[in-house]
Tab-separated table of C-alpha atoms in Angstrom:
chain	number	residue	atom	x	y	z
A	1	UNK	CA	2.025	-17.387	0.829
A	2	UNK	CA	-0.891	-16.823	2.366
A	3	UNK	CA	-3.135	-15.645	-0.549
A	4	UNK	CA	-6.400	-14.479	-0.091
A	5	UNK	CA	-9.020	-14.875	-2.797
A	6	UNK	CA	-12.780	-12.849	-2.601
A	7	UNK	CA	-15.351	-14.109	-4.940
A	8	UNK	CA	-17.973	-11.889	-5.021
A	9	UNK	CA	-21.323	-12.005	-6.787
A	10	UNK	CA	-20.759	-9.280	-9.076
A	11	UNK	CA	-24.096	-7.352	-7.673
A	12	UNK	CA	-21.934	-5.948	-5.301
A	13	UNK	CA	-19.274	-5.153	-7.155
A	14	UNK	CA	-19.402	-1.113	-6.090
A	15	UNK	CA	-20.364	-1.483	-2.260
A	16	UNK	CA	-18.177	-4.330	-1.431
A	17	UNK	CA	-15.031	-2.209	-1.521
A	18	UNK	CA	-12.804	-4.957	-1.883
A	19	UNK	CA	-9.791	-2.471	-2.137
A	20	UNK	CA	-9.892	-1.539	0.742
A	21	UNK	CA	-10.666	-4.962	2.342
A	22	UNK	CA	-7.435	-6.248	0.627
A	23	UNK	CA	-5.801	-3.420	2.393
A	24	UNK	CA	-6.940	-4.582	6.018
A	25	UNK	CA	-6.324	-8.560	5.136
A	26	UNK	CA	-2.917	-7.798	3.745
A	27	UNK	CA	-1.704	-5.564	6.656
A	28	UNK	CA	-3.448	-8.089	9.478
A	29	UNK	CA	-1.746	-10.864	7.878
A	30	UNK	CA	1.676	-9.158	8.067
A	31	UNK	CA	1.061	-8.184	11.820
A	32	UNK	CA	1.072	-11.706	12.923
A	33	UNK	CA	4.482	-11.930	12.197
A	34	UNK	CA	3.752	-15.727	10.636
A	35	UNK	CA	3.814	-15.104	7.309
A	36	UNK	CA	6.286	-13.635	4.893
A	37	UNK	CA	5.144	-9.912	3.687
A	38	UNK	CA	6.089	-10.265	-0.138
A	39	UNK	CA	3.972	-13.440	-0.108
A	40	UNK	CA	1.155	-11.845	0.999
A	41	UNK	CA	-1.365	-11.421	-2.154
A	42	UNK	CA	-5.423	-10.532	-2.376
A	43	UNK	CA	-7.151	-10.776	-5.142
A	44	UNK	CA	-10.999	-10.684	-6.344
A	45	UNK	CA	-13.062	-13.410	-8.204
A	46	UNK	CA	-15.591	-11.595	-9.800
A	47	UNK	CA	-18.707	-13.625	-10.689
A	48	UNK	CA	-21.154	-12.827	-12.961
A	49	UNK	CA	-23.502	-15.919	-13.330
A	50	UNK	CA	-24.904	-17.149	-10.427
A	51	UNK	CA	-28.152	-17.972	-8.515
A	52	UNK	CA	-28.541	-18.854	-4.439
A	53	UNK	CA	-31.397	-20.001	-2.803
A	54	UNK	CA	-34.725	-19.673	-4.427
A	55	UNK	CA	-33.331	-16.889	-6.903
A	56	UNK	CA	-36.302	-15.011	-5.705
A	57	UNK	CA	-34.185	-11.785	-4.014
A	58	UNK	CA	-31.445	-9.849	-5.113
A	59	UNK	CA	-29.043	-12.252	-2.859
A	60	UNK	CA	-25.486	-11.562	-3.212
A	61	UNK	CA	-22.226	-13.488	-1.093
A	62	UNK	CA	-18.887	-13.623	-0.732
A	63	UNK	CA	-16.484	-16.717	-0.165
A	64	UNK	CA	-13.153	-15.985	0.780
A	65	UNK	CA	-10.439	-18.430	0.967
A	66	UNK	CA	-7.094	-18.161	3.178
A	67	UNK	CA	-4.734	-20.334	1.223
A	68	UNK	CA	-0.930	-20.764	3.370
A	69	UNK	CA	1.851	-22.538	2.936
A	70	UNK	CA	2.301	-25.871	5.137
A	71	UNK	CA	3.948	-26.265	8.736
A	72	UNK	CA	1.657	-23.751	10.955
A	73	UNK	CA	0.362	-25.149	13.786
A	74	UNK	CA	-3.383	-25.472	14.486
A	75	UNK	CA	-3.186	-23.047	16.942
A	76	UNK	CA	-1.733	-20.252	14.870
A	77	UNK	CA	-3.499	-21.258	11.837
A	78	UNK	CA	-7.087	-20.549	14.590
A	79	UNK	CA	-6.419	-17.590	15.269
A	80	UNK	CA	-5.386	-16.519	12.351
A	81	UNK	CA	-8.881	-17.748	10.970
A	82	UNK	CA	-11.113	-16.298	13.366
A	83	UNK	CA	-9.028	-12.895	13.164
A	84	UNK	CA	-9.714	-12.393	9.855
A	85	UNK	CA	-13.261	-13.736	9.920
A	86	UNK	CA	-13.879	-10.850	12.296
A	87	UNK	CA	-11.999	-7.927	10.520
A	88	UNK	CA	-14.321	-9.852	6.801
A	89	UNK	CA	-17.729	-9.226	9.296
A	90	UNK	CA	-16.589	-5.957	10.256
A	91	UNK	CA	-15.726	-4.727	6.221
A	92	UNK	CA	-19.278	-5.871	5.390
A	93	UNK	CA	-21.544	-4.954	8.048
A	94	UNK	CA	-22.983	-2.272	6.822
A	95	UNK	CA	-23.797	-3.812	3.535
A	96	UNK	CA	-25.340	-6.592	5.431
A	97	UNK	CA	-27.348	-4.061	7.394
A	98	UNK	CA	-28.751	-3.471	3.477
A	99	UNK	CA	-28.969	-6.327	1.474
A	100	UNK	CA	-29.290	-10.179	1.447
A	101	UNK	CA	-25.582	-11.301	1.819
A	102	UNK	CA	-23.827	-14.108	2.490
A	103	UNK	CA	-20.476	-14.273	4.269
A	104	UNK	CA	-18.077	-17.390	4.347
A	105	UNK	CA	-14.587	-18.078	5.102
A	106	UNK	CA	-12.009	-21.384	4.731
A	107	UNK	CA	-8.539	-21.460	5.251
A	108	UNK	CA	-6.817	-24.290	3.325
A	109	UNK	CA	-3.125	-25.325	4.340
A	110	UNK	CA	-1.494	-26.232	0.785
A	111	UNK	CA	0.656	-29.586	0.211
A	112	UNK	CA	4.040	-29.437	1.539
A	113	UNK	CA	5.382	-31.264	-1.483
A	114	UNK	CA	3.103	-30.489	-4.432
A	115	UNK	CA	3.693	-26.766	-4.161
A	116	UNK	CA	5.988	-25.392	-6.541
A	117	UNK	CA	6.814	-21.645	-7.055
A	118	UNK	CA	9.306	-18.913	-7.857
A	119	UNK	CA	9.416	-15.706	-6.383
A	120	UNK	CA	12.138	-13.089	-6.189
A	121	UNK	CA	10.671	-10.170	-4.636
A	122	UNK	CA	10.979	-12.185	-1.019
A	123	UNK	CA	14.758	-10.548	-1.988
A	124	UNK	CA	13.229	-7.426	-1.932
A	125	UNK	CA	11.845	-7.717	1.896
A	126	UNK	CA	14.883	-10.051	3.397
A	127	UNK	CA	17.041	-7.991	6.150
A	128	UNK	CA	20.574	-9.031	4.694
């Protein structure tokens, strides 16, 4: 973990550039030195039905969710938060400078004991 998920109304789908926002997300995430770099995953949600508010614009939005593993502390799991928050309205400000759009963020800290997975690049990234 941590594995960041975009979805994305899908009339956005070429300015959005969620490549390169994956990019930024991924690297931030490994700079804080919290979280495991071949756990580190982005991915897009593309949605193609949808409607938001009155339907009467072309409205578009993007909810991105921070999911981590258990045991951070608030503290870390803030800052982390708000960091990315800020590099998410920094990608998209220019599109938002366009277009209806409609930003959120959650982070959600998974079950410590109802979390089951197998992974063996971590092997790939250990210093032994």
């Amino acid at each position: 973990m941590p594995h960041f998920y975009a979805e994305c109304t899908d009339n956005i789908r070429r300015e959005a550039d969620l490549p390169a926002l994956f990019d930024k997300v991924n690297h931030a995430l490994a700079e804080t030195g919290i979280f495991p770099l071949a756990g580190i995953r982005s991915r897009a949600i593309w949605l193609d039905t949808w409607q938001m508010a009155d339907g009467k614009q072309n409205y578009a939005f993007v909810h991105m969710t921070l999911k981590i593993g258990h045991g951070r502390s608030l503290e870390s799991r803030q800052q982390v938060g708000e960091m990315l928050f800020i590099l998410i309205k920094d990608h998209f400000a220019a599109l938002m400078a366009k277009r209806y759009l409609a930003l959120s963020f959650t982070m959600e800290e998974l079950d410590p004991v109802l979390n089951y997975k197998q992974n063996n690049v971590h092997a790939l990234f250990s210093k032994d």
